[in-house]
C-alpha cells in the first residue's frame, strides 16, 4: 500500500514524534509498503491533497496536533483510513480534565483534580492536601509535569505551565508504583511495572534518557492487581470510544489498588516503547504489531 506516515507537528513533543517515526518508516518498508514521510509542521496546508494520493495513513504524532483528533478529522474528510482512534475519542483522551469526568462517571477510580485555565489568585487553596502533581492538561511525555511538595512550590509550577501556553491540572499525589497497560484490538495487554531510576518519578528524563527507568513486563505484581489494571484499561478505552489501540497509566498503591491517571491514543511506537514491549509478550514482533495496527485501522474505517 501507499502509506502516508505523518509525524512532527508543532507541539512540544515534536522531537519524540520524529525519532519514533523513523523506526516506524523502516518497519513499513520491511513490510513491503511504499512510504511517504510527511512532516506535518512543514506541510499542513497540503495534508488533504496528500491524503488523496495514499491508501492508508500511519499517524505518529504526540500532543496537539495529532492526539487532539485534528489530523484524524482531516483524514476522515479525505476518506483515508488510519490506525487508532477517531477525532472524538482522541480529543476526549487528550483533554485530561474531560476524560477524568468520564472515568469517574463510569465508576473508574481516578485521583481528584482541579482544572485551571488561568493563574489563580494569591489566596487560591487546593481542595486536597499536598503533595500533589501539577501538569499540562493536554500534554504528554511528562513534559510540563511538576511535583509540588508544598504550598511554596505550587505557584512556580503553575506559572511554568501557563507560560508554556497550556491549561493546567493539579492532582493529589497517590503514593505507589507506576504501572501502564495497553489495549490492542479489544484485548488488554500484559501490564508493565515502571521503576524510575532518576528524578524520583516517571518524568521526561526517566522516559527518554538511557538508563532512566527499569521497565518490567509482564509486571511483577499480584494476579489480582494485574486483572484489575487490565479490566480498568479496557473499560477506559471503551468509555472514551477508542479503537485500535491505546495505553493507560496507573499508580498502584501498596495495598494493590490501581488509580487510573490518563489514557494515550497515540502511544510511543519504537521497538522498545511500552506498547511494543507488551505486544511482544503475546507474540507480536515490531513489524507484526505495525501490520496489526494497519489491519485494525482498515477494519475500523470500513465499519
C-alpha positions as a printed NumPy array, in Angstrom:
array([[  0.   ,   0.   ,   0.   ],
       [  0.92 ,   3.636,  -0.362],
       [  1.205,   4.844,   3.228],
       [  1.352,   8.458,   4.387],
       [  3.451,   8.49 ,   7.563],
       [  2.532,  11.664,   9.461],
       [  4.956,  12.9  ,  12.122],
       [  6.494,  16.046,  13.573],
       [  3.795,  18.58 ,  14.201],
       [  4.336,  21.665,  16.315],
       [  3.732,  20.501,  19.87 ],
       [  6.49 ,  20.35 ,  22.479],
       [  6.628,  16.601,  21.779],
       [  7.8  ,  17.098,  18.177],
       [ 11.301,  15.574,  18.741],
       [  9.789,  12.413,  20.248],
       [  7.419,  12.122,  17.284],
       [ 10.152,  12.473,  14.67 ],
       [ 12.521,   9.984,  16.277],
       [  9.829,   7.337,  16.6  ],
       [  8.534,   7.874,  13.064],
       [ 11.848,   6.866,  11.503],
       [ 11.651,   3.483,  13.217],
       [  8.066,   3.051,  12.   ],
       [  9.118,   4.013,   8.468],
       [ 11.771,   1.282,   8.433],
       [  9.214,  -1.275,   9.624],
       [  6.681,  -0.22 ,   6.991],
       [  9.279,  -0.558,   4.238],
       [ 10.23 ,  -4.026,   5.509],
       [  6.538,  -4.93 ,   5.315],
       [  6.594,  -4.004,   1.628],
       [  4.761,  -0.67 ,   1.731],
       [  5.563,   2.467,  -0.24 ],
       [  6.04 ,   5.177,   2.4  ],
       [  5.775,   8.96 ,   2.165],
       [  7.277,  10.647,   5.24 ],
       [  5.152,  13.737,   5.924],
       [  6.284,  16.365,   8.447],
       [  3.014,  17.986,   9.47 ],
       [  4.513,  21.292,  10.597],
       [  6.123,  21.829,   7.188],
       [  3.161,  20.712,   5.121],
       [ -0.115,  21.027,   6.995],
       [ -1.705,  23.002,   4.141],
       [ -1.022,  20.033,   1.835],
       [ -2.425,  17.367,   4.171],
       [ -5.762,  16.916,   2.414],
       [ -4.124,  16.789,  -1.02 ],
       [ -1.528,  14.263,   0.141],
       [ -4.209,  12.12 ,   1.751],
       [ -5.875,  11.734,  -1.631],
       [ -2.733,  10.14 ,  -3.064],
       [ -2.433,   7.348,  -0.489],
       [ -4.208,   4.187,   0.651],
       [ -3.588,   4.489,   4.392],
       [ -2.06 ,   6.887,   6.905],
       [  0.073,   5.915,   9.876],
       [ -0.015,   8.738,  12.429],
       [  2.92 ,   9.172,  14.799],
       [  2.103,  12.498,  16.44 ],
       [  2.164,  13.289,  20.152],
       [  0.252,  16.095,  21.834],
       [ -1.695,  18.574,  19.716],
       [ -1.988,  18.353,  16.774],
       [ -2.386,  14.592,  16.47 ],
       [ -3.737,  13.337,  19.748],
       [ -6.388,  16.096,  19.67 ],
       [ -8.17 ,  14.494,  16.702],
       [ -7.487,  17.316,  14.239],
       [ -5.462,  15.237,  11.795],
       [ -7.915,  12.359,  12.078],
       [-10.784,  14.712,  11.2  ],
       [ -8.957,  15.883,   8.066],
       [ -8.178,  12.297,   7.061],
       [-11.839,  11.34 ,   7.594],
       [-12.79 ,  14.16 ,   5.234],
       [-10.455,  12.657,   2.628],
       [-11.774,   9.146,   3.276],
       [ -8.262,   7.927,   4.12 ],
       [ -8.105,   5.192,   6.78 ],
       [ -5.571,   5.405,   9.612],
       [ -4.586,   3.461,  12.722],
       [ -6.067,   4.2  ,  16.114],
       [ -8.953,   6.302,  17.335],
       [-11.08 ,   8.844,  15.55 ],
       [-11.427,  12.574,  16.318],
       [-13.921,  12.359,  19.196],
       [-12.127,   9.719,  21.257],
       [ -8.74 ,  11.265,  20.541],
       [ -9.771,  14.654,  21.861],
       [-11.501,  13.276,  24.958],
       [ -8.415,  11.241,  25.857],
       [ -6.004,  14.132,  25.313],
       [ -8.054,  16.501,  27.492],
       [ -7.287,  15.07 ,  30.928],
       [ -9.99 ,  17.005,  32.774],
       [-12.632,  15.797,  30.306],
       [-11.522,  12.175,  30.317],
       [-11.382,  12.071,  34.123],
       [-15.008,  13.22 ,  34.298],
       [-15.956,  10.289,  32.075],
       [-13.801,   7.839,  34.04 ],
       [-15.444,   8.859,  37.282],
       [-18.947,   8.733,  35.78 ],
       [-18.191,   5.171,  34.633],
       [-17.031,   4.169,  38.113],
       [-13.308,   4.064,  37.296],
       [-11.033,   5.025,  40.19 ],
       [ -9.107,   8.213,  39.334],
       [ -7.496,  10.805,  41.626],
       [ -9.315,  14.035,  42.472],
       [ -8.304,  17.01 ,  40.357],
       [ -8.523,  20.743,  39.836],
       [ -8.675,  22.121,  36.279],
       [ -7.286,  25.644,  35.805],
       [ -7.478,  27.831,  32.708],
       [ -5.602,  30.806,  34.186],
       [ -3.236,  31.621,  37.001],
       [ -5.226,  31.625,  40.257],
       [ -5.065,  34.407,  42.807],
       [ -2.668,  34.518,  45.741],
       [ -5.369,  33.204,  48.081],
       [ -6.02 ,  30.07 ,  45.984],
       [ -6.311,  26.864,  48.025],
       [ -6.374,  23.32 ,  46.694],
       [ -9.34 ,  21.223,  47.899],
       [ -6.958,  18.385,  48.834],
       [ -3.728,  18.047,  50.775],
       [ -0.24 ,  18.386,  49.366],
       [  1.981,  16.909,  47.999],
       [  0.492,  16.98 ,  44.515],
       [  1.371,  16.973,  40.845],
       [  0.78 ,  19.949,  38.569],
       [  0.705,  19.125,  34.884],
       [ -0.325,  20.337,  31.465],
       [ -3.947,  19.399,  30.861],
       [ -3.26 ,  18.321,  27.267],
       [  0.439,  17.483,  27.367],
       [  2.241,  14.17 ,  27.28 ],
       [  5.705,  12.616,  27.511],
       [  5.815,  14.005,  31.09 ],
       [  6.565,  17.476,  29.728],
       [  5.32 ,  20.326,  31.974],
       [  4.918,  17.876,  34.862],
       [  5.912,  19.145,  38.31 ],
       [  5.932,  17.522,  41.712],
       [  4.539,  20.016,  44.228],
       [  5.738,  19.083,  47.743],
       [  4.38 ,  22.174,  49.498],
       [  2.429,  25.396,  49.001],
       [  5.56 ,  27.392,  48.116],
       [  6.17 ,  25.144,  45.076],
       [  2.626,  25.351,  43.677],
       [  2.64 ,  28.819,  42.116],
       [  6.01 ,  28.432,  40.317],
       [  4.807,  25.132,  38.859],
       [  1.528,  26.634,  37.661],
       [  3.317,  29.689,  36.285],
       [  5.644,  27.46 ,  34.223],
       [  2.675,  25.569,  32.787],
       [  0.741,  28.721,  31.851],
       [  3.86 ,  30.318,  30.363],
       [  4.009,  27.302,  28.037],
       [  0.569,  28.357,  26.783],
       [ -1.428,  25.405,  28.071],
       [ -4.126,  24.765,  30.663],
       [ -3.179,  23.225,  33.985],
       [ -4.435,  20.395,  36.108],
       [ -3.455,  19.557,  39.676],
       [ -3.894,  16.114,  41.242],
       [ -3.043,  14.868,  44.733],
       [ -0.019,  12.609,  44.868],
       [ -1.036,   8.951,  45.166],
       [  1.842,   7.02 ,  46.712],
       [  2.661,   3.836,  44.844],
       [  4.305,   2.319,  41.786],
       [  3.92 ,   3.303,  38.136],
       [  2.087,   0.727,  36.039],
       [  0.998,   1.045,  32.424],
       [ -1.235,  -1.207,  30.355],
       [ -2.133,  -1.256,  26.68 ],
       [ -5.081,  -2.349,  24.59 ],
       [ -4.669,  -3.973,  21.179],
       [ -7.902,  -4.548,  19.342],
       [-10.366,  -5.4  ,  22.094],
       [ -7.891,  -7.134,  24.399],
       [ -5.856,  -5.724,  27.271],
       [ -2.141,  -6.483,  27.045],
       [  0.157,  -7.563,  29.908],
       [  0.894,  -4.552,  32.163],
       [  4.368,  -3.082,  32.666],
       [  5.801,  -2.025,  36.019],
       [  7.984,   1.075,  35.662],
       [ 10.739,   1.8  ,  38.164],
       [ 12.23 ,   5.297,  37.617],
       [ 15.968,   5.356,  38.261],
       [ 16.345,   9.132,  38.264],
       [ 14.184,  12.053,  39.319],
       [ 12.092,  10.128,  41.84 ],
       [  9.068,   9.782,  39.492],
       [  8.435,   8.889,  35.836],
       [  9.42 ,  12.249,  34.334],
       [ 10.786,  13.122,  30.878],
       [ 14.347,  12.064,  31.718],
       [ 13.146,   8.748,  33.137],
       [ 11.214,   8.092,  29.933],
       [ 13.745,   9.064,  27.308],
       [ 17.249,   9.022,  28.776],
       [ 19.18 ,   5.782,  28.551],
       [ 19.01 ,   4.064,  31.933],
       [ 16.302,   6.446,  33.137],
       [ 13.899,   3.697,  34.179],
       [ 13.552,  -0.048,  34.508],
       [ 10.53 ,  -1.439,  32.652],
       [  9.39 ,  -4.897,  33.753],
       [  6.983,  -6.772,  31.51 ],
       [  4.908,  -8.64 ,  32.449],
       [  4.659,  -6.538,  35.596],
       [  5.719,  -8.469,  38.738],
       [  2.501,  -7.594,  40.577],
       [ -0.235,  -9.792,  42.013],
       [ -2.711, -11.629,  39.794],
       [ -5.487,  -9.585,  41.403],
       [ -3.794,  -6.265,  40.596],
       [ -2.99 ,  -7.426,  37.06 ],
       [ -6.603,  -8.398,  36.432],
       [ -7.95 ,  -5.108,  37.812],
       [ -5.465,  -2.984,  35.843],
       [ -6.381,  -4.822,  32.64 ],
       [-10.114,  -4.516,  33.319],
       [ -9.835,  -0.781,  34.079],
       [ -7.698,  -0.226,  30.976],
       [-10.253,  -1.878,  28.715],
       [-13.124,  -0.065,  30.448],
       [-11.408,   3.317,  29.999],
       [-10.675,   2.534,  26.335],
       [-14.35 ,   1.763,  25.752],
       [-15.645,   4.66 ,  27.869],
       [-13.917,   7.168,  25.588],
       [-14.957,   5.341,  22.413],
       [-11.389,   4.488,  21.388],
       [-10.385,   1.974,  18.737],
       [ -7.334,   0.052,  17.575],
       [ -5.015,   0.59 ,  20.496],
       [ -4.34 ,   2.786,  23.496],
       [ -2.266,   2.8  ,  26.677],
       [ -3.484,   3.673,  30.168],
       [ -1.238,   4.861,  33.016],
       [ -1.817,   3.965,  36.66 ],
       [ -0.447,   4.322,  40.152],
       [ -0.638,   1.025,  42.058],
       [ -0.716,   1.572,  45.825],
       [  0.966,  -0.677,  48.388],
       [ -2.351,  -2.435,  49.048],
       [ -2.721,  -3.314,  45.328],
       [ -5.284,  -0.627,  44.463],
       [ -4.834,   0.846,  40.933],
       [ -5.629,   4.513,  40.301],
       [ -6.174,   5.487,  36.665],
       [ -4.287,   8.656,  35.694],
       [ -4.809,   9.052,  31.949],
       [ -5.036,   7.229,  28.646],
       [ -2.953,   7.764,  25.493],
       [ -4.354,   7.251,  21.98 ],
       [ -1.042,   7.551,  20.094],
       [  1.456,   5.917,  22.471],
       [  5.154,   5.734,  21.663],
       [  5.968,   3.303,  18.858],
       [  9.63 ,   2.418,  18.744],
       [ 10.716,  -1.197,  19.148],
       [ 11.487,  -0.55 ,  22.834],
       [  8.41 ,   1.566,  23.625],
       [  5.844,   0.333,  26.128],
       [  3.101,  -0.941,  23.799],
       [  5.59 ,  -2.9  ,  21.627],
       [  7.066,  -4.463,  24.769],
       [  3.614,  -5.586,  25.907],
       [  2.688,  -6.849,  22.434],
       [  5.919,  -8.854,  22.275],
       [  4.842, -10.826,  25.348],
       [  1.723, -12.024,  23.488],
       [  3.647, -12.897,  20.329],
       [  3.917,  -9.786,  18.144],
       [  7.295,  -8.572,  16.941],
       [  7.515,  -4.913,  15.941],
       [  6.662,  -5.415,  12.256],
       [  3.76 ,  -7.697,  13.162],
       [  2.448,  -5.07 ,  15.57 ],
       [  2.593,  -2.377,  12.888],
       [  0.812,  -4.71 ,  10.462],
       [ -1.874,  -5.454,  13.072],
       [ -2.468,  -1.737,  13.699],
       [ -2.933,  -1.2  ,   9.968],
       [ -5.366,  -4.118,   9.829],
       [ -7.353,  -2.729,  12.77 ],
       [ -7.375,   0.74 ,  11.203],
       [ -8.734,  -0.578,   7.91 ],
       [-11.415,  -2.573,   9.756],
       [-12.47 ,   0.458,  11.832],
       [-12.821,   2.744,   8.848],
       [-14.798,   0.105,   6.915],
       [-17.152,  -0.204,   9.863]])
